[in-house]
XYZ file of C-alpha atoms in Angstrom:
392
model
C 5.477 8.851 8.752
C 3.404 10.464 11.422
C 5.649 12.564 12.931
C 8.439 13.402 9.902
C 9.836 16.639 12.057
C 11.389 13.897 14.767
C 12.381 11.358 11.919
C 14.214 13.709 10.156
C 16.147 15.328 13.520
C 16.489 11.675 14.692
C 18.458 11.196 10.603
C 20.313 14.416 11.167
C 21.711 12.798 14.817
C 22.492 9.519 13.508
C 24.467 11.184 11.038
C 26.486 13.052 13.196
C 27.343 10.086 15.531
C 28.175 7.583 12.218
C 30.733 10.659 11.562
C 32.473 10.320 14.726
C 32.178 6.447 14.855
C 34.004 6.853 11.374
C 36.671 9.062 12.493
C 37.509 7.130 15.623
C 37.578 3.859 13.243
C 39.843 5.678 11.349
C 42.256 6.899 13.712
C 42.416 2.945 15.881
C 43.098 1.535 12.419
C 45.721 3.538 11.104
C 47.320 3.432 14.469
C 47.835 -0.247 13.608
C 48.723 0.026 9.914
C 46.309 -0.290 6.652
C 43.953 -3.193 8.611
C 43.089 -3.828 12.319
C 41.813 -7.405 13.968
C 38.250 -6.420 14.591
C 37.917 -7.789 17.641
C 40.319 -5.452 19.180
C 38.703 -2.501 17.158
C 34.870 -3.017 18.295
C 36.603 -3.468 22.114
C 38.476 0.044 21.286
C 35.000 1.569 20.139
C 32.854 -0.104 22.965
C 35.430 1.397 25.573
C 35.199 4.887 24.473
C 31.340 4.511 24.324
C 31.254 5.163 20.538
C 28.909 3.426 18.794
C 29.557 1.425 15.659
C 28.218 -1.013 13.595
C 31.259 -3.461 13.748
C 29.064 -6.999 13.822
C 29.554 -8.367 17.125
C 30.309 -12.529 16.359
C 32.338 -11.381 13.311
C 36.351 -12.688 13.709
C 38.807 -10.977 11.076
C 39.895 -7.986 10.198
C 38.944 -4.032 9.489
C 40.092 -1.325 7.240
C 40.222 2.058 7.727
C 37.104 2.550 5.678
C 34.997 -0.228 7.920
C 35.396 -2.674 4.825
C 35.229 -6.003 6.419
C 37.987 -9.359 5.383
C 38.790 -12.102 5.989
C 42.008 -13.522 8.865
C 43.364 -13.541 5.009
C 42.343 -10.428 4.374
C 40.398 -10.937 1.482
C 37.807 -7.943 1.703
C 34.061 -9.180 1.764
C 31.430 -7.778 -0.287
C 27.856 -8.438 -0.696
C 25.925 -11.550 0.198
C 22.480 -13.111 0.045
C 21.310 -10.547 2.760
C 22.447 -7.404 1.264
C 25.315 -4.605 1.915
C 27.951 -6.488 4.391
C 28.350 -3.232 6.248
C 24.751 -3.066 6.935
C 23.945 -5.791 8.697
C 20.669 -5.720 10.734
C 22.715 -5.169 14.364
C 19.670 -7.813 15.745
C 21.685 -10.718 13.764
C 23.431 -13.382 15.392
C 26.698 -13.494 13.114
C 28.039 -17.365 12.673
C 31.562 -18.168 11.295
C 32.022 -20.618 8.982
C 34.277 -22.832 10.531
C 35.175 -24.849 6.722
C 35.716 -21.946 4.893
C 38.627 -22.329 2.634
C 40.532 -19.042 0.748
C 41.188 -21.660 -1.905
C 37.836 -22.528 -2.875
C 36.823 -19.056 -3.891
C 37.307 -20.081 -7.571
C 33.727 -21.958 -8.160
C 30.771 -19.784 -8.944
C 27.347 -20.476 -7.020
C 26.881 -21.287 -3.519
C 29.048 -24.653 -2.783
C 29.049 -23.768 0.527
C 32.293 -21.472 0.460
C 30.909 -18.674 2.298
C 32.800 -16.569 5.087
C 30.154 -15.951 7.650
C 26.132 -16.264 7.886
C 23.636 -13.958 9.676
C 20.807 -15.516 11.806
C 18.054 -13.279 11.704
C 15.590 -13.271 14.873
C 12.696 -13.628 12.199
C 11.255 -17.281 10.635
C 10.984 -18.608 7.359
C 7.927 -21.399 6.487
C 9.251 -24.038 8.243
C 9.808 -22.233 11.213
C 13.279 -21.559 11.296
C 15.726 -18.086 11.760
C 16.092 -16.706 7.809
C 20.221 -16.627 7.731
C 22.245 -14.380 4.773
C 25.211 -15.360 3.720
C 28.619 -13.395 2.976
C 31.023 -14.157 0.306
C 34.324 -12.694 -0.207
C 34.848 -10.207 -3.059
C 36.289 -12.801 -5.856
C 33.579 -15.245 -4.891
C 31.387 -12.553 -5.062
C 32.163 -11.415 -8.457
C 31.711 -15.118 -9.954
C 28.629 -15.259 -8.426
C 27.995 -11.841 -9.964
C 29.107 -13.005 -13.352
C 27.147 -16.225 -13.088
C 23.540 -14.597 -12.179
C 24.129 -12.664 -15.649
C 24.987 -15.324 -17.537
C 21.364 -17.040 -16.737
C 19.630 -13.497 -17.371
C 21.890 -13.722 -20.680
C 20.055 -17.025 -21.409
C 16.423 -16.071 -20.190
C 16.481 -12.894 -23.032
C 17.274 -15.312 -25.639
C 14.304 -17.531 -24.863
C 12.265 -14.977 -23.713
C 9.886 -14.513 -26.412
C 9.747 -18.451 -26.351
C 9.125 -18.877 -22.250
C 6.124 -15.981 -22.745
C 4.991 -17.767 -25.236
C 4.546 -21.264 -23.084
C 3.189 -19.918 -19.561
C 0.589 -17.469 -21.624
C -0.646 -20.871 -23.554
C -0.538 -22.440 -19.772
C -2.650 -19.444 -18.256
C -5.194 -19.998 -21.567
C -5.301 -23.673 -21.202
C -7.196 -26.389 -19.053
C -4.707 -27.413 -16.458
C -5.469 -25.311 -13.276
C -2.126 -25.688 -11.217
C -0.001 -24.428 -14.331
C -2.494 -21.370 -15.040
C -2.234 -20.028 -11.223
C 2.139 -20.517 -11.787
C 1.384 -18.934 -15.309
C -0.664 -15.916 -13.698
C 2.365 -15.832 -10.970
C 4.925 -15.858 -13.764
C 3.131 -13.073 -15.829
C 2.417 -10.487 -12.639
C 6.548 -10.992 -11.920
C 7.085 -10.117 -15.622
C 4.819 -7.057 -15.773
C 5.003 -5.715 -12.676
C 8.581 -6.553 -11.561
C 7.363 -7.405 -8.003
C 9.171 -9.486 -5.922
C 8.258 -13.067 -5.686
C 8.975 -13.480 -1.423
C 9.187 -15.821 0.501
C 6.824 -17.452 3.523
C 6.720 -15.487 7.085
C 8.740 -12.880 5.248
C 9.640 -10.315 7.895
C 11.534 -7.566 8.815
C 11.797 -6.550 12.796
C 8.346 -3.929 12.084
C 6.458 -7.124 11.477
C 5.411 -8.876 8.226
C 6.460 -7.810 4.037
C 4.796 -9.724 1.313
C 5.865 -10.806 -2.317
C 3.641 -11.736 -4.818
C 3.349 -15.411 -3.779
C 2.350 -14.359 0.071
C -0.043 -12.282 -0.848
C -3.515 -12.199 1.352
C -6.732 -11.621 0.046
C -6.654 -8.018 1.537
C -4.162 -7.260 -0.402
C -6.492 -7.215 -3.706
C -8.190 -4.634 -4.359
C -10.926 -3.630 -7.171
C -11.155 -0.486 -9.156
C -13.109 -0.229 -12.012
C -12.300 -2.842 -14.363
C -8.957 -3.142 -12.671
C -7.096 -4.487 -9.364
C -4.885 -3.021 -7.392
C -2.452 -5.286 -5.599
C -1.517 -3.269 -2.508
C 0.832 -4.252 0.116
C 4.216 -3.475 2.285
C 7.561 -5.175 0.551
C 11.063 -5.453 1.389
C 12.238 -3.156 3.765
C 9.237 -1.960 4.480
C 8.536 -0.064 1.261
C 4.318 -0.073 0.315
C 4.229 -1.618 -3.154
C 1.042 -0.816 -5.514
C 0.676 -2.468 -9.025
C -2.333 -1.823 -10.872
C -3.875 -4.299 -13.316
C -5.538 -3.523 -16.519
C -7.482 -5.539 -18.203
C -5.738 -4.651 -21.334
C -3.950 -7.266 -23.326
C -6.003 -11.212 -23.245
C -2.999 -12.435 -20.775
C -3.557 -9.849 -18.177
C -7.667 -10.061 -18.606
C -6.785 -13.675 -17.689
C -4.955 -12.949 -14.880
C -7.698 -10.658 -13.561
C -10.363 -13.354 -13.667
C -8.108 -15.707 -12.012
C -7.276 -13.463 -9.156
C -11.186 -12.462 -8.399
C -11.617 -16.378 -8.508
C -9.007 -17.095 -6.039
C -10.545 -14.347 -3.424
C -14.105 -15.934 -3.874
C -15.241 -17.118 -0.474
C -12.379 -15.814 1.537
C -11.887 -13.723 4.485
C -9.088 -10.685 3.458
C -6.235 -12.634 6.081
C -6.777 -15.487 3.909
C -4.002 -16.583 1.765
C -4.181 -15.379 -1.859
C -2.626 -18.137 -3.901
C -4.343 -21.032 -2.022
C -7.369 -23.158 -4.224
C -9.384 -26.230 -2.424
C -6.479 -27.120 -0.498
C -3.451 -26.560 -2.575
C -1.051 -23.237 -1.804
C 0.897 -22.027 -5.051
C 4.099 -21.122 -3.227
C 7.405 -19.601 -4.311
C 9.269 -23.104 -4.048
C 5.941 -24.212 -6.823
C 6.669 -21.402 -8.665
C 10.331 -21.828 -9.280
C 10.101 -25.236 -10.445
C 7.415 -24.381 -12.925
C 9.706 -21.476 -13.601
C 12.326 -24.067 -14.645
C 10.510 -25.708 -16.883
C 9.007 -23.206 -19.403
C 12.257 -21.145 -19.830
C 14.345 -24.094 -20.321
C 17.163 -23.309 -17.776
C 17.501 -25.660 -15.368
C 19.341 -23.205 -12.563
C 16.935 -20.064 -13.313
C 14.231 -18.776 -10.359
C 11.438 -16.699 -11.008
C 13.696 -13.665 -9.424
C 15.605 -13.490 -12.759
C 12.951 -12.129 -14.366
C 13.415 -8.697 -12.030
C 17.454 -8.617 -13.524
C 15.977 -9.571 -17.321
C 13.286 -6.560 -17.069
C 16.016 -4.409 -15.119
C 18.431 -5.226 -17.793
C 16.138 -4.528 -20.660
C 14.351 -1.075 -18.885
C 18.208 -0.409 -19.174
C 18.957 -0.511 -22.680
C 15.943 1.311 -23.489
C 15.917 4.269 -20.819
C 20.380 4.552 -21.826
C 19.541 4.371 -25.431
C 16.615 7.353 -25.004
C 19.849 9.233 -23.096
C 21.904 8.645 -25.756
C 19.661 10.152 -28.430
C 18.785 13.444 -25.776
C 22.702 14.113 -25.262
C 23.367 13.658 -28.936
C 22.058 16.819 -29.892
C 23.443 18.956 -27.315
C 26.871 20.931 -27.429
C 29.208 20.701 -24.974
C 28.914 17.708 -23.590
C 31.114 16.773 -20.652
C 31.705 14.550 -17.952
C 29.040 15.689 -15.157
C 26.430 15.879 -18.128
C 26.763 12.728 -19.448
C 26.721 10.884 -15.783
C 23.819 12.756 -14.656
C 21.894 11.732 -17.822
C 23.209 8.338 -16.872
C 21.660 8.479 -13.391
C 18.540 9.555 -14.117
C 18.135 6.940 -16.624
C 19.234 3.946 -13.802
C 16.725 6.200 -11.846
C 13.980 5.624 -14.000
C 14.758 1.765 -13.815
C 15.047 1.880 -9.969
C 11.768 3.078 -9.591
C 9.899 0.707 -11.706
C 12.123 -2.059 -9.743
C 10.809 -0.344 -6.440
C 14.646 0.384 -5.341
C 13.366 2.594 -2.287
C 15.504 4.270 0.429
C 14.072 6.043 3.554
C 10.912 6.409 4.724
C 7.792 9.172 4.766
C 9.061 12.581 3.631
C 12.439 11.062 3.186
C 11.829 8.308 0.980
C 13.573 8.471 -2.159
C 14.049 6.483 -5.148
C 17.943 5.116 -5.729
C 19.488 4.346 -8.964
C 22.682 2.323 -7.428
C 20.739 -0.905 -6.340
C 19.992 -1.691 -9.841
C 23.226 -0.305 -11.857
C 24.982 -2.677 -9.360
C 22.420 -5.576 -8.886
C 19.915 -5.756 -11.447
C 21.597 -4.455 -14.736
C 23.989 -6.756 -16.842
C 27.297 -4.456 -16.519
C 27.677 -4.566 -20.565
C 24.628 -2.489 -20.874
C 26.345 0.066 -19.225
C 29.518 0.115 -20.209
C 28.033 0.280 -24.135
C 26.223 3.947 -23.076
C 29.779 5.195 -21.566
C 31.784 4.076 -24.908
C 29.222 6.033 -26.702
C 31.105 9.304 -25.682
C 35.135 8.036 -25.128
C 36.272 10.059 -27.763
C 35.229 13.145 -25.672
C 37.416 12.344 -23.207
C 34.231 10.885 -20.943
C 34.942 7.840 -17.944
C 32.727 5.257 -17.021
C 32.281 5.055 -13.066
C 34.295 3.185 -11.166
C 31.942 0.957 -9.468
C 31.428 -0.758 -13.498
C 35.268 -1.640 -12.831
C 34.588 -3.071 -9.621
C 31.690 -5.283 -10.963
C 34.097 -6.686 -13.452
C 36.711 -6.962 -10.485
């Protein structure tokens, strides 16, 4: 951020080696056949001096593309830590010595994954955060799973608002600070986080690891100011406009009564409201028993969805013309539109840029999507392929 002319010739360098890292991937692998043992091909890049991000600690195998699989070569996909072929390179990488190819039929996390990734930062009680990797089938049941609870938080939505805004109105003072919790997540689509959150530039927040600094006043309103997930500065701005959020305002200005601005936020005469709190109240007022407060991100993404495609849909309708690159670009912006209120983020400083693929992929139930595309088949217009590849 302070010097953008050396970040942006340091970007333009990095690309140019992860071409040639590519290329010589390319080349070892197809020397071999379609897939390589990866050991062999990070000793093959190591002894030419190239470098790669092959995870060192990883044992299988290596397409041409740097997809990663299994000895089985079942190809890996995303896991509790993010994109599998991004990997921060300061992980320790741990096999799971009971994984079993025929297990990758149960949705959830029984304990089926490939590989974990021990981070050199700490959670709350002290210990390495670890990420775990799933292969591509497991993945997709997992997938298919997480929308299937959004599918049940939208139809008791209007029901669960209903309970934590009585909650944040009534008497009882531990379920009005989870209420307040519940109804910033909802409004502002901010993360929830975890304890010690970190990344290696020091400490993120979420909403529940907020510090008092992190409040600020203006006018009637607060700002809630602070650095999230991958470093990316988060600012949601409170107005007292609707009885709920009024609420929430007085509660926050009576939490940060007496304290210094390192003090925790959601802490009251002893007791700390934490995400693990949180979830379990969570549990209760929606009614599903294996929902977390993180849902309510994929329900808003989901919803912001349907509204920003349908608004696309009613812009394209009037147009002549219409073809493929028109329709996907109305598409994108739309999933833009939704990223950004998510706070989907890539780069830093002058090259920070808002993305439109973490959410299409992550955060938006794949029928949404697929009902905008049908909207034009009869003129001959495809959905992308990645909306296949969620479905598997």
């Amino acid at each position: 951020e302070k010097k953008p002319d050396l970040w942006s010739e340091y970007l333009s360098i990095r690309r140019s080696l992860n071409v040639i890292s590519k290329q010589e991937l390319r080349d070892y692998v197809r020397d071999q056949g379609s897939v390589a043992n990866i050991d062999d091909a990070r000793r093959f890049l190591d002894s030419k001096g190239v470098p790669h991000r092959l995870p060192r600690g990883f044992h299988g195998k290596v397409n041409e593309d740097g997809a990663l699989l299994t000895q089985d070569g079942a190809q890996l996909k995303t896991g509790t830590g993010g994109d599998v072929n991004n990997i921060d390179p300061a992980a320790k990488i741990v096999m799971n010595p009971d994984y079993d190819p025929k297990k990758d039929t149960a949705a959830g996390r029984n304990g089926n994954w490939v590989f974990k990734a021990v981070l050199p930062t700490k959670n709350a009680a002290g210990k390495n955060n670890e990420y775990y990797y799933y292969t591509g089938n497991k993945h997709l049941l997992n997938r298919a799973h997480k929308f299937d609870v959004v599918d049940k938080l939208i139809a008791k939505e209007t029901a669960m608002v209903r309970t934590w805004r009585r909650d944040l109105m009534g008497k009882d003072f531990d379920k009005k600070v989870m209420a307040a919790q519940c109804e910033l997540v909802y409004e502002t689509c901010a993360r929830v986080g975890g304890k010690d959150n970190a990344n290696r530039a020091g400490a993120t927040f979420g909403l529940t690891t907020l510090l008092v600094g992190n409040v600020k006043r203006r006018g009637n309103s607060l700002i809630l100011d602070y650095l999230g997930k991958d470093s990316v500065q988060q600012r949601h701005v409170l107005k007292p406009e609707t009885p709920a959020m009024r609420k929430v305002i007085e509660l926050l200005e009576l939490l940060c009564e007496g304290k210094t601005r390192k003090d925790e936020l959601w802490e009251y005469e002893g007791t700390t409201y934490s995400a693990v709190k949180l979830r379990t109240y969570f549990r209760q007022v929606s009614g599903v028993p294996d929902a977390s407060p993180h849902k309510l991100r994929h329900l808003r993404g989901t919803r912001l969805a349907r509204t920003e495609l349908d608004a696309a849909v009613e812009k394209l309708s009037g147009k002549r013309g219409l073809n493929q690159k028109m329709v996907d670009d109305s598409f994108k912006a739309a999933l833009t539109n939704v990223g950004r209120i998510l706070g989907h983020v890539k780069g830093v400083g002058v090259e920070q840029k808002t993305v439109w693929t973490t959410a299409a992929k992550n955060y938006v139930a794949p029928i949404v999507m697929e009902e905008f595309y049908l909207k034009f088949k009869d003129l001959g217009v495809r959905p992308p392929s990645f909306l296949a590849k969620l479905k598997g």
